[in-house]
mmCIF file of C-alpha atoms in Angstrom:
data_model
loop_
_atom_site.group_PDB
_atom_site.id
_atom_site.type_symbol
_atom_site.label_atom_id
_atom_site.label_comp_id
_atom_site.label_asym_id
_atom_site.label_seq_id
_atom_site.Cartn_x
_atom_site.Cartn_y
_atom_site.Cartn_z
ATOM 1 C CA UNK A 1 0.000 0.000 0.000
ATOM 2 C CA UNK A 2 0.873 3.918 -0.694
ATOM 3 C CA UNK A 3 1.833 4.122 3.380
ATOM 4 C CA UNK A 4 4.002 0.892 3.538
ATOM 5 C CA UNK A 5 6.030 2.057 0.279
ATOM 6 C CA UNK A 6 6.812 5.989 2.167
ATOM 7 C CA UNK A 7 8.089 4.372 5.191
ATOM 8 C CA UNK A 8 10.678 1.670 2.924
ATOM 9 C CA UNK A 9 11.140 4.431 0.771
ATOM 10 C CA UNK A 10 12.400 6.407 3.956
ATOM 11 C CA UNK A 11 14.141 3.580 5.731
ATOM 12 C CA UNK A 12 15.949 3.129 2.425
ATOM 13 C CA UNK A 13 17.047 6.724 1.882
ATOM 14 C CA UNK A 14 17.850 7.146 5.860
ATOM 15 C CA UNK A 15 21.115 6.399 7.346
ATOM 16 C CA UNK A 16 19.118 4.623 10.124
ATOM 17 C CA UNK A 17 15.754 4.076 10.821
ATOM 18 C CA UNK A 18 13.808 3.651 13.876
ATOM 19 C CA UNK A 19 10.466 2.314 14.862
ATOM 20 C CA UNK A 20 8.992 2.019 18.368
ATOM 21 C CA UNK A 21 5.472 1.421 19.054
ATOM 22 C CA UNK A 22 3.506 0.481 22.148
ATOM 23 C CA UNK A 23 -0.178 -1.234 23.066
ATOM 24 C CA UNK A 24 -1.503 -1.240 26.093
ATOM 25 C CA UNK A 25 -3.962 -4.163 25.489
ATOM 26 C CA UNK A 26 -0.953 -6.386 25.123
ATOM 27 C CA UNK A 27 0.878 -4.908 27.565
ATOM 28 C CA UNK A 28 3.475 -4.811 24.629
ATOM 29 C CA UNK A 29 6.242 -2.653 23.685
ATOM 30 C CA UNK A 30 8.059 -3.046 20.286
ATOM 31 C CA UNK A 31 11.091 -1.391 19.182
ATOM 32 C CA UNK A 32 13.625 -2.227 15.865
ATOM 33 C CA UNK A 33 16.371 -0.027 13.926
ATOM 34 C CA UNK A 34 17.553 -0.681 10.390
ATOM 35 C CA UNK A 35 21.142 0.958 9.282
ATOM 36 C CA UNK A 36 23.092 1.708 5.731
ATOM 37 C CA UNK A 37 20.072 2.518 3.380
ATOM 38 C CA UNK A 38 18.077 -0.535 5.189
ATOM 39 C CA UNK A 39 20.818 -2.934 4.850
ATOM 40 C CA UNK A 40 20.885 -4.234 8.198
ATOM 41 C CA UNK A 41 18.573 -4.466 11.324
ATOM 42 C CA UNK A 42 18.683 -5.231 14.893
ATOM 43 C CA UNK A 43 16.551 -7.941 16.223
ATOM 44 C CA UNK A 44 13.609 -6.644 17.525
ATOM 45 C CA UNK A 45 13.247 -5.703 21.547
ATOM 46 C CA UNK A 46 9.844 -6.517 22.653
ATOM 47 C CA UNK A 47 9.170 -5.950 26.361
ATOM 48 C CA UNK A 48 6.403 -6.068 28.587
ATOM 49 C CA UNK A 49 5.083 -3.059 30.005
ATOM 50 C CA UNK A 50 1.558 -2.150 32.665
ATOM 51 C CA UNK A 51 -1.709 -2.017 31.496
ATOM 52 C CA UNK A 52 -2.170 1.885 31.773
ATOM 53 C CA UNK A 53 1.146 2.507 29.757
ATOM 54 C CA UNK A 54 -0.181 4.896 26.766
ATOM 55 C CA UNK A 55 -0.401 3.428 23.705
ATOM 56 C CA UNK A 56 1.692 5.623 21.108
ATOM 57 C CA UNK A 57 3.882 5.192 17.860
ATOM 58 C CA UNK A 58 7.451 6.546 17.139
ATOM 59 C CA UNK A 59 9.423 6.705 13.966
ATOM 60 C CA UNK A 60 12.498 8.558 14.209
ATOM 61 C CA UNK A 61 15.470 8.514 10.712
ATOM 62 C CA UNK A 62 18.541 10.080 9.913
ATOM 63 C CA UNK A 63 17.979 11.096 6.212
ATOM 64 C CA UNK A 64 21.127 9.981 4.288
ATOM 65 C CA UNK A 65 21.296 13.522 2.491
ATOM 66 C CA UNK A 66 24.694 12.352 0.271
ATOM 67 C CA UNK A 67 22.132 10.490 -1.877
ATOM 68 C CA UNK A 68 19.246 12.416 -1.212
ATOM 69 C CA UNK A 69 21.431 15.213 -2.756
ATOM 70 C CA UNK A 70 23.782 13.463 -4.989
ATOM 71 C CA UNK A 71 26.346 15.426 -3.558
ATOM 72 C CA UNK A 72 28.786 12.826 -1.505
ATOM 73 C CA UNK A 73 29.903 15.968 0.634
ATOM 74 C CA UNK A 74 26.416 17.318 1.440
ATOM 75 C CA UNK A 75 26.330 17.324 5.561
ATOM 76 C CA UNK A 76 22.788 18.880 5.826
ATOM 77 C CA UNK A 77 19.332 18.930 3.775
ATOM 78 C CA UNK A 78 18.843 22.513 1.551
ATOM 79 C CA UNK A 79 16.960 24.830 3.213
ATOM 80 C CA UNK A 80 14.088 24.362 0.919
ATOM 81 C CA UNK A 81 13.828 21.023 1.940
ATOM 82 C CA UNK A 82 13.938 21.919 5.455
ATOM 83 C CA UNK A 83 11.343 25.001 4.919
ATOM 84 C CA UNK A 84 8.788 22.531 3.297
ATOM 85 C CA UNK A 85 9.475 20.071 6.340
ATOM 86 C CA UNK A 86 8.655 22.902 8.773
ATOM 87 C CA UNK A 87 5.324 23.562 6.757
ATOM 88 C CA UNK A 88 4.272 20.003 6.862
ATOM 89 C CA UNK A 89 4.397 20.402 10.775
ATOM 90 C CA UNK A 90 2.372 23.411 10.374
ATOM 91 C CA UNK A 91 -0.408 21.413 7.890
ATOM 92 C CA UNK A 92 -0.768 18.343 10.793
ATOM 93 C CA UNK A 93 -1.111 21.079 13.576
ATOM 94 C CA UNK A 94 -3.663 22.609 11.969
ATOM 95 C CA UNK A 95 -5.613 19.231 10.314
ATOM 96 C CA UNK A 96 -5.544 17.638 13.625
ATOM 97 C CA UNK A 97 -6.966 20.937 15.442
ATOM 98 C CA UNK A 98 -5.364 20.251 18.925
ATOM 99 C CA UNK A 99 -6.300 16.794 19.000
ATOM 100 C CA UNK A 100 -2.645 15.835 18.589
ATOM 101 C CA UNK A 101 0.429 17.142 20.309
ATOM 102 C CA UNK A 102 2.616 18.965 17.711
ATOM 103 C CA UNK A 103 6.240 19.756 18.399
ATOM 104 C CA UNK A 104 8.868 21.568 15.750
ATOM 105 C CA UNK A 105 12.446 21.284 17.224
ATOM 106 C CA UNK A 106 11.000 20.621 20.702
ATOM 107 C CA UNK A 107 8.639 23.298 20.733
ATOM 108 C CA UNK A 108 5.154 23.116 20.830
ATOM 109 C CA UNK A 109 3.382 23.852 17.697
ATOM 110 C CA UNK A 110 -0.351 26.093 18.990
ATOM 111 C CA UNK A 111 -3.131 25.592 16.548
ATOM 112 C CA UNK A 112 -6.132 25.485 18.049
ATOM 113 C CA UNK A 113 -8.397 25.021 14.897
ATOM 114 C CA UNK A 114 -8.254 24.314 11.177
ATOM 115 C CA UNK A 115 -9.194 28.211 10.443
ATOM 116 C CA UNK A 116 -6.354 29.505 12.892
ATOM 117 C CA UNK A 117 -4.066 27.438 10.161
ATOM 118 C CA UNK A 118 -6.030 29.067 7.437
ATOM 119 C CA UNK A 119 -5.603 32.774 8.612
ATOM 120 C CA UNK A 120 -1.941 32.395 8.307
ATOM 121 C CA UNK A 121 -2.238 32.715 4.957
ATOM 122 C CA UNK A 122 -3.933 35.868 4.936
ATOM 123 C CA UNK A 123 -2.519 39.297 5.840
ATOM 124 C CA UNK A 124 -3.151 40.407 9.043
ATOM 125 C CA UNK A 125 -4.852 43.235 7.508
ATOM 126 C CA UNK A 126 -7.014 41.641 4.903
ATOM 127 C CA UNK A 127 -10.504 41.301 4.982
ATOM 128 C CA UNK A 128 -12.505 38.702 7.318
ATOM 129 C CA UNK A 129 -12.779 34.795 6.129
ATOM 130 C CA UNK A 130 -16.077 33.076 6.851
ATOM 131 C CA UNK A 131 -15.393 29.579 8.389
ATOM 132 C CA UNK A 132 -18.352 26.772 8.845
ATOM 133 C CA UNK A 133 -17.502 23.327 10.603
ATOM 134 C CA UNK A 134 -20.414 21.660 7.861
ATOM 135 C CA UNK A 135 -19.980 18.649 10.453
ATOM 136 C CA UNK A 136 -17.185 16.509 11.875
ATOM 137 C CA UNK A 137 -15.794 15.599 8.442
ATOM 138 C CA UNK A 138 -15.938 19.553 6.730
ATOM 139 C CA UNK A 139 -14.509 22.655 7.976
ATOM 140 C CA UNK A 140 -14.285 25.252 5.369
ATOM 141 C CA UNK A 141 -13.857 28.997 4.995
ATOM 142 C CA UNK A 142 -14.411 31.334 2.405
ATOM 143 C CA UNK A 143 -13.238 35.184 2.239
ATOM 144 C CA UNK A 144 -12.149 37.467 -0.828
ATOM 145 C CA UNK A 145 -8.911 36.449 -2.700
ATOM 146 C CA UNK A 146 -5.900 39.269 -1.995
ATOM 147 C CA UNK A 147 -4.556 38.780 -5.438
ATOM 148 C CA UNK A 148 -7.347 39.029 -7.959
ATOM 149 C CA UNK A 149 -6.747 34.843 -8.357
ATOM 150 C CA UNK A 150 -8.378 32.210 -7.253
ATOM 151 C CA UNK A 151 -6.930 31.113 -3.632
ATOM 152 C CA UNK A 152 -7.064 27.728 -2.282
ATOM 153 C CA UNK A 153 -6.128 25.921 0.562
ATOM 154 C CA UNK A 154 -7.444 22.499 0.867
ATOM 155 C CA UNK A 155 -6.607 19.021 2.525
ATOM 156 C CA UNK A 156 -7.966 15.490 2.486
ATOM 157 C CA UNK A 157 -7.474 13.534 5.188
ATOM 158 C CA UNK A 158 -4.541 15.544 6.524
ATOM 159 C CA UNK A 159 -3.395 15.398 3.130
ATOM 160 C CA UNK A 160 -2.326 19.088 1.272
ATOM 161 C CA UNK A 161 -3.755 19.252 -2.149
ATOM 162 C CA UNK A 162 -2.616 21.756 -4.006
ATOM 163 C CA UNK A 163 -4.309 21.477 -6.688
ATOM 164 C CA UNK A 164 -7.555 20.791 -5.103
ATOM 165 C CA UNK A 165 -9.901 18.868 -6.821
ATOM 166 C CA UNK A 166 -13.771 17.721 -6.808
ATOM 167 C CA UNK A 167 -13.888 18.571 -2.562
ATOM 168 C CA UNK A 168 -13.103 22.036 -3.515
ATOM 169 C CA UNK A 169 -14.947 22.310 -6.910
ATOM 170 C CA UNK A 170 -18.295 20.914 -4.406
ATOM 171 C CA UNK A 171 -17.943 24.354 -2.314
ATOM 172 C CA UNK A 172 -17.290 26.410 -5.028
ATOM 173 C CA UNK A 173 -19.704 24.978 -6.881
ATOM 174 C CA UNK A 174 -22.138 26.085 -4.477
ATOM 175 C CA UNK A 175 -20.768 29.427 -3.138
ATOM 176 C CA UNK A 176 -20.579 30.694 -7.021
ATOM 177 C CA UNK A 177 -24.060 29.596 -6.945
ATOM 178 C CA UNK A 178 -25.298 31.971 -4.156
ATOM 179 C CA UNK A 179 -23.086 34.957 -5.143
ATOM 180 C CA UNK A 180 -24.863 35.021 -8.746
ATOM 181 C CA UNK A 181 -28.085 34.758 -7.159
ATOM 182 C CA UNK A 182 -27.135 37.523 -4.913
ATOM 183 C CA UNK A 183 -26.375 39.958 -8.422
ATOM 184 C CA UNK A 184 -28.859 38.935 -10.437
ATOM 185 C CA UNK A 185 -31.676 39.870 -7.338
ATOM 186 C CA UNK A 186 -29.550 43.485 -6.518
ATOM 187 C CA UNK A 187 -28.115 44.347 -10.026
ATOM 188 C CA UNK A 188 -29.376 41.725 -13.111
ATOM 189 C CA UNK A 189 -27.596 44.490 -15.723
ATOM 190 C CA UNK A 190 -24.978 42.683 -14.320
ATOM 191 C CA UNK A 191 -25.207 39.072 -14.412
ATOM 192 C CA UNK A 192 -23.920 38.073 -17.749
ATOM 193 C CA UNK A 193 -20.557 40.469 -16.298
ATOM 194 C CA UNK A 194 -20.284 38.625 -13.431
ATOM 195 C CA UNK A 195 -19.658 34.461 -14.811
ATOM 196 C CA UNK A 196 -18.219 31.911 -13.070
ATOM 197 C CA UNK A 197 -15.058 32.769 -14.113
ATOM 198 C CA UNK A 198 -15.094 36.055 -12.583
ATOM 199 C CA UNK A 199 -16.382 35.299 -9.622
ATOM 200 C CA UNK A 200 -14.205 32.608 -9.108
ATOM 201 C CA UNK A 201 -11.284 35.072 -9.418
ATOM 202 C CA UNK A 202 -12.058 36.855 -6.146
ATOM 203 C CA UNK A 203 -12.423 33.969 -3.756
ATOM 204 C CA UNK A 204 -10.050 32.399 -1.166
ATOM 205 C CA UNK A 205 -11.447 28.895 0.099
ATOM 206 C CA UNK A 206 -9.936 27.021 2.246
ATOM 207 C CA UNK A 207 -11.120 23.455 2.884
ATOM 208 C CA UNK A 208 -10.458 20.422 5.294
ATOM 209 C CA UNK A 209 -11.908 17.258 4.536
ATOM 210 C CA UNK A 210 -12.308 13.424 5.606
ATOM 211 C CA UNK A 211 -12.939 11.142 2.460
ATOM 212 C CA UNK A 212 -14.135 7.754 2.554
ATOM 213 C CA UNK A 213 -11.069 5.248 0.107
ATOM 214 C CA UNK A 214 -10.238 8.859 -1.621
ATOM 215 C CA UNK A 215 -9.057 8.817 -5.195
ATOM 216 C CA UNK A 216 -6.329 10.985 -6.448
ATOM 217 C CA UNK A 217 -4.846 11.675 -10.172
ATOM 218 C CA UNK A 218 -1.494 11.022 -9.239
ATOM 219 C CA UNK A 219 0.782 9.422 -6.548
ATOM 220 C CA UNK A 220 1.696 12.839 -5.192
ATOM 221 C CA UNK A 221 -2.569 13.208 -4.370
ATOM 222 C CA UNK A 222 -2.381 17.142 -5.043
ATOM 223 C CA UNK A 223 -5.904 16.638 -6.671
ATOM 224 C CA UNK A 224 -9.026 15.010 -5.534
ATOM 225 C CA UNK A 225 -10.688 12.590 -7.919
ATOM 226 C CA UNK A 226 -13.386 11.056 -5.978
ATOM 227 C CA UNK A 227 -16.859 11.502 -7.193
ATOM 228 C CA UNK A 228 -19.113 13.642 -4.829
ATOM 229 C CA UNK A 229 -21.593 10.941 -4.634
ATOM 230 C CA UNK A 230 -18.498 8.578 -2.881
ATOM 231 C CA UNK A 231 -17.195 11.357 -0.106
ATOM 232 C CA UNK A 232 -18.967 9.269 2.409
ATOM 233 C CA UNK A 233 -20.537 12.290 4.027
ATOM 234 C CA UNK A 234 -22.661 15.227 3.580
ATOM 235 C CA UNK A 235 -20.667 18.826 2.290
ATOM 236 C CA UNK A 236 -23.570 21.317 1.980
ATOM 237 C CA UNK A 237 -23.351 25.242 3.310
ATOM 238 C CA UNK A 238 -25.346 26.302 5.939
ATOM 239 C CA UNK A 239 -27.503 28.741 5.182
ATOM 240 C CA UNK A 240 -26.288 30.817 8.248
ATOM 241 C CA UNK A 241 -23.079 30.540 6.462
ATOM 242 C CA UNK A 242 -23.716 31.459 3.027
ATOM 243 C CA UNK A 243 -25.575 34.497 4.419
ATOM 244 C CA UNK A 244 -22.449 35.711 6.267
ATOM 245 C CA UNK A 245 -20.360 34.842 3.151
ATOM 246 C CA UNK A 246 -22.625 37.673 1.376
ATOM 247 C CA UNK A 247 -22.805 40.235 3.846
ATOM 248 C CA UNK A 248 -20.509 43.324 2.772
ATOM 249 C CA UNK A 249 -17.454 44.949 4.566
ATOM 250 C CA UNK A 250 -19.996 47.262 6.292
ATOM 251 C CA UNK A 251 -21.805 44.690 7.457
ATOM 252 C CA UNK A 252 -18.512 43.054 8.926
ATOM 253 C CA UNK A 253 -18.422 40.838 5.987
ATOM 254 C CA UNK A 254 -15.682 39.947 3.239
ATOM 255 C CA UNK A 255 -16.890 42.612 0.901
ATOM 256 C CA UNK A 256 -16.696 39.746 -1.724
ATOM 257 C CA UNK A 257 -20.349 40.462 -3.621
ATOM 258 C CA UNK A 258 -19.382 44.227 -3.995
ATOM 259 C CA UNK A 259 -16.266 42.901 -5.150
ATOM 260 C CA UNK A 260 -17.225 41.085 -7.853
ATOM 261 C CA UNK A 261 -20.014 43.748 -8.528
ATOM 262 C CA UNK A 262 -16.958 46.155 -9.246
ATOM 263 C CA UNK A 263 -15.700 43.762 -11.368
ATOM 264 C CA UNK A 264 -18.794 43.490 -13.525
ATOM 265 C CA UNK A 265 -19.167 46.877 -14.125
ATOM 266 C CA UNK A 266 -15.614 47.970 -15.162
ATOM 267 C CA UNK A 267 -16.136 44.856 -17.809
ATOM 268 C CA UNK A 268 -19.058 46.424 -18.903
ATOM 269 C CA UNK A 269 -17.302 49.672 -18.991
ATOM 270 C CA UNK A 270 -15.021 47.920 -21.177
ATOM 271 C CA UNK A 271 -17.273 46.968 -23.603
ATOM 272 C CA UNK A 272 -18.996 50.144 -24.012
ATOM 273 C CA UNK A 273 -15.243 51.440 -24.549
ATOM 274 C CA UNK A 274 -15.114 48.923 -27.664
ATOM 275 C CA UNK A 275 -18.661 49.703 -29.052
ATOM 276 C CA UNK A 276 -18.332 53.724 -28.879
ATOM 277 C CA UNK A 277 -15.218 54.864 -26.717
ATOM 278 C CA UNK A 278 -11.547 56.162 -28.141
ATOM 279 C CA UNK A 279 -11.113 58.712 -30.860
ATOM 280 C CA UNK A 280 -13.632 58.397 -33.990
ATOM 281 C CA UNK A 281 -12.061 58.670 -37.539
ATOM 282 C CA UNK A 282 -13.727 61.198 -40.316
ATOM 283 C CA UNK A 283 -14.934 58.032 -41.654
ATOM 284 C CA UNK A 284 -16.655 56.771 -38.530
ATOM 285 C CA UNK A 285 -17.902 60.372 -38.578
ATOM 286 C CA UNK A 286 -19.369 60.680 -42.108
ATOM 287 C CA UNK A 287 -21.222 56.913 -41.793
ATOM 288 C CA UNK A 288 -23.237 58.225 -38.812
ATOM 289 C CA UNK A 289 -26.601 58.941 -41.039
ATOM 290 C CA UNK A 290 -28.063 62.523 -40.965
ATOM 291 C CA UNK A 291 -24.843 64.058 -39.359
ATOM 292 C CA UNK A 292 -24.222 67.724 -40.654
ATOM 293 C CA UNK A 293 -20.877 68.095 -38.742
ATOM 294 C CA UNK A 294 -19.041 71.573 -37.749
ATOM 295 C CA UNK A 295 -15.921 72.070 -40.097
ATOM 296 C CA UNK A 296 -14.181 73.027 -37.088
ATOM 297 C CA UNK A 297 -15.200 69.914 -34.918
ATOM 298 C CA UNK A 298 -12.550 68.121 -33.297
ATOM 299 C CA UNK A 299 -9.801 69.998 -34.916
ATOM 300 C CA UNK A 300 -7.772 72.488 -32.418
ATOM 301 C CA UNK A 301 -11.207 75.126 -32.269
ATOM 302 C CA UNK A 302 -12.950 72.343 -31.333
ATOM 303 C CA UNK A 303 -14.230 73.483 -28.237
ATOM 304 C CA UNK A 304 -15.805 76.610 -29.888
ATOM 305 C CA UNK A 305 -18.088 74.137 -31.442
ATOM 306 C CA UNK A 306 -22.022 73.689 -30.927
ATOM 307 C CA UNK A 307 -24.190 70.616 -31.487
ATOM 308 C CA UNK A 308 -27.570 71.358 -32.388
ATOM 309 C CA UNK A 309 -29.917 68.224 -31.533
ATOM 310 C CA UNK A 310 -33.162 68.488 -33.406
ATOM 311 C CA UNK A 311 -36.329 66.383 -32.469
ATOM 312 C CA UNK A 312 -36.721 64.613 -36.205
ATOM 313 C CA UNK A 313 -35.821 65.808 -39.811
ATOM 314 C CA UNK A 314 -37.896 68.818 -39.977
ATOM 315 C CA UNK A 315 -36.946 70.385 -37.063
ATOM 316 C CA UNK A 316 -33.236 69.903 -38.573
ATOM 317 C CA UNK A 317 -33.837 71.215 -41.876
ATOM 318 C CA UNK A 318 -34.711 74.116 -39.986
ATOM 319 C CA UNK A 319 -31.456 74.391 -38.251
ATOM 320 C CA UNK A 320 -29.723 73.817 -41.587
ATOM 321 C CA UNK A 321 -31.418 76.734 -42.821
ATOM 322 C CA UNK A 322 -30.523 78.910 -40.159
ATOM 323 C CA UNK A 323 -26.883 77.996 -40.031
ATOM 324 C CA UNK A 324 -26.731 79.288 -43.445
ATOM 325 C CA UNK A 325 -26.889 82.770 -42.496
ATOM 326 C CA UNK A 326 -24.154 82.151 -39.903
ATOM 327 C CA UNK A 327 -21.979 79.550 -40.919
ATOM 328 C CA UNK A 328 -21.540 75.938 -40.878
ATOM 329 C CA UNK A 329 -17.620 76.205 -39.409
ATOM 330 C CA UNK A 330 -18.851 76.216 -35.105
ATOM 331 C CA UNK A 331 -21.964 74.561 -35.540
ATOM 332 C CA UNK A 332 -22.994 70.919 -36.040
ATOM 333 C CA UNK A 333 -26.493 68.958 -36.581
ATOM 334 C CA UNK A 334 -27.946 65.726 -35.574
ATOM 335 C CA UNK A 335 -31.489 65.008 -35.433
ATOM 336 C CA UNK A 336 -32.888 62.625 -32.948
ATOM 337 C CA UNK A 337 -35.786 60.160 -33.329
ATOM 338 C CA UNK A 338 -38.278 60.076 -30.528
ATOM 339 C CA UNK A 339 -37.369 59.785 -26.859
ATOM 340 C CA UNK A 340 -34.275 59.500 -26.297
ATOM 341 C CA UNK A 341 -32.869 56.996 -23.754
ATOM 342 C CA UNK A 342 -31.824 58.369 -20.116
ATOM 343 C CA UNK A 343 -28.403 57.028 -19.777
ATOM 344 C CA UNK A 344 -28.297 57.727 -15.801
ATOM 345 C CA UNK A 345 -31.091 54.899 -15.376
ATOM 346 C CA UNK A 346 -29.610 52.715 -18.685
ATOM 347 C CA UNK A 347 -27.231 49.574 -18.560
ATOM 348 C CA UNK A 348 -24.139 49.817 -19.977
ATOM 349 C CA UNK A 349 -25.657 46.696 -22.203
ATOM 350 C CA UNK A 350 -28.358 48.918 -23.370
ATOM 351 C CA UNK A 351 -26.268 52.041 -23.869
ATOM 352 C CA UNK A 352 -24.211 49.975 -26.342
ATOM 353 C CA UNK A 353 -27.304 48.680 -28.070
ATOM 354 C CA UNK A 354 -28.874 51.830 -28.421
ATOM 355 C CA UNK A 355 -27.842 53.400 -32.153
ATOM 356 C CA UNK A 356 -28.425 57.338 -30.899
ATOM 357 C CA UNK A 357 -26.216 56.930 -27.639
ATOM 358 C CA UNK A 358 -23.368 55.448 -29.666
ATOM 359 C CA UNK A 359 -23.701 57.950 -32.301
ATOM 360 C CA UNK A 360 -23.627 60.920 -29.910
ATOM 361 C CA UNK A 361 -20.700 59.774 -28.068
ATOM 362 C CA UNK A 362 -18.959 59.613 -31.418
ATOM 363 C CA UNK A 363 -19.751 62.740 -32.660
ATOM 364 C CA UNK A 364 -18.839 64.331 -29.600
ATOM 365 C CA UNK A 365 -15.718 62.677 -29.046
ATOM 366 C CA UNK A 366 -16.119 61.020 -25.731
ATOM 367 C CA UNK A 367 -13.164 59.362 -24.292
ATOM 368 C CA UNK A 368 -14.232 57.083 -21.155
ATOM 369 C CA UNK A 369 -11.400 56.915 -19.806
ATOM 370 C CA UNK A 370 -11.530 60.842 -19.050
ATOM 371 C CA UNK A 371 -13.862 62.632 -16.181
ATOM 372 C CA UNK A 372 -13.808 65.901 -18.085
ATOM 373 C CA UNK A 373 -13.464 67.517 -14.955
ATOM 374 C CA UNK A 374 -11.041 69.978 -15.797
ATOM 375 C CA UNK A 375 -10.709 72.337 -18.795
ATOM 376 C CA UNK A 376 -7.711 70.578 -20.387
ATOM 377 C CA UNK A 377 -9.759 67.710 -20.907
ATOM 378 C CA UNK A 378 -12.712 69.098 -21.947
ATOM 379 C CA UNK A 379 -10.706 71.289 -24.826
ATOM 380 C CA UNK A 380 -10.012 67.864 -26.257
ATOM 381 C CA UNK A 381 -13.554 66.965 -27.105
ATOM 382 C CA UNK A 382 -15.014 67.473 -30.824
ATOM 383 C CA UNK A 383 -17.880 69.938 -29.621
#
């Protein structure tokens, strides 16, 4: 089995190897130590001990590290290898949530719950993480990613998989779930913004998990395989849990929804930018039907200039009439058809849709990536 094969693997890369074990029910104690790469061993000591001995488990090697290395004068493991050591301590602290004694170096490793292990990946200043104990087989915790990508931290069976897998895609799965819901009650203009995809982006999850004869995709298990319907135990949110997961930073929340809602709108913003933002050529100009443009519009006088909207084609042959007693060079024409739509209540969606809008933003010269808020900027537009 996968467990038998670590410890030979060990006890043949280990200058010695040690194993002690004792059971109280057989008032036994067992104790053997192999040598040179498992070449030789001891005979094993087995002694008699009381009946309220504790029962308990040692192994205890000296890595070889000239072969672990292949360097014949190495003395010591890299630090790497001794930095991902020390984390492995941390990951059993925190899986076993003080139900085992944890010592690094003879001092006591402190983790008093799978989320205390969890918040050390965070910064001390980031936003809260929502943690649910589902039951004794789940604890997860959700909060808003610090990076603008996806953030996991996730375990089966004490074991770290880094890549996650189906345990994490069942949260997520469920968590996206409840976030769109959340947009498409409070803003639906911006549902179609905010996919799966997106939201995923913003989320840390962190997951713990006991599965039943787990499945993996490779000998180094870094990603789950097991099907949901073979976990062996029951993995759906609270609704006391996804409500918190919702709430906003106001509320005391992870701010994760308005997020994701900020998100959504600067990709809408983006795609209004491709229908109708940016500088318009003359030609963009002169296929915009009906437009009698100012000769001096967008050139350096630009901001001398003067739409005239008209409501319909009479009222702008009108216009057109008048502007031949005082010039065509600062004034422009552009007749409208009907209502025309109120942007400050329109979605970007229909803003883009809507044929006038575009068209007016053209012939003006709006650039949405400007606030216009100061006379330098507002020099630069066509009228």
């Amino acid at each position: 089995d996968d467990m038998g094969s670590v410890q030979k693997l060990t006890n043949i890369f280990s200058k010695s190897f040690t194993v002690e074990t004792l059971d109280s029910r057989k008032q036994l104690k067992y104790r053997q130590t192999w040598s040179s790469n498992m070449t030789n061993a001891s005979s094993p000591e087995i002694v008699e001990v009381p009946a309220d001995a504790t029962d308990y488990t040692c192994v205890s090697f000296v890595p070889d590290v000239a072969r672990l290395t292949n360097d014949a004068s190495a003395l010591s493991i890299s630090k790497e290898d001794y930095a991902l050591m020390c984390r492995r301590v941390l990951d059993v602290a925190g899986c076993s949530a003080g139900r085992l004694r944890v010592t690094l170096n003879g001092v006591d490793v402190t983790m008093g719950s799978f989320p205390d292990y969890a918040r050390l990946y965070r910064k001390q200043d980031s936003l809260p993480v929502c943690f649910d104990a589902i039951n004794s087989r789940w604890t997860v915790g959700v909060g808003l990613s610090e990076t603008g990508s996806f953030e996991m931290v996730s375990f089966v069976n004490g074991m770290a998989t880094s890549r996650g897998g189906t345990h994490v895609n069942s949260i997520l799965q469920q968590v996206i779930k409840k976030i769109q819901e959340k947009i498409e009650k409070t803003d639906p203009e911006l549902v179609q913004m905010a996919s799966q995809g997106v939201i995923r982006r913003h989320l840390f999850v962190s997951v713990a998990a006991l599965i039943e004869n787990p499945t993996f995709d490779s000998q180094m298990k870094e990603c789950l395989t097991s099907s949901p319907a073979d976990f062996g135990s029951s993995f759906s949110l609270s609704e006391s849990f996804i409500k918190s997961v919702l709430q906003s930073e106001e509320e005391g929340g992870p701010g994760i929804v308005e997020e994701i809602r900020r998100a959504a709108q600067s990709r809408q913003q983006a795609t209004l930018l491709k229908v109708i933002g940016g500088k318009t050529s003359k030609r963009q100009l002169l296929s915009i039907p009906k437009l009698e443009d100012a000769h001096h519009a967008g050139t350096k006088s630009g901001s001398e200039c003067t739409l005239i909207l008209t409501e319909g084609d009479s009222a702008k042959a009108l216009a057109v009439a008048g502007l031949e007693v005082i010039g065509r060079a600062r004034y422009g024409v552009f007749p409208l058809r009907g209502k025309l739509l109120n942007v400050r209540e329109a979605a970007v969606s229909q803003m883009a849709k809507n044929a006038e809008v575009t068209a007016l933003c053209a012939i003006i010269g709006l650039d949405f990536d400007k606030t216009y808020e100061t006379i330098e900027e507002r020099r630069k537009l066509r009228y």
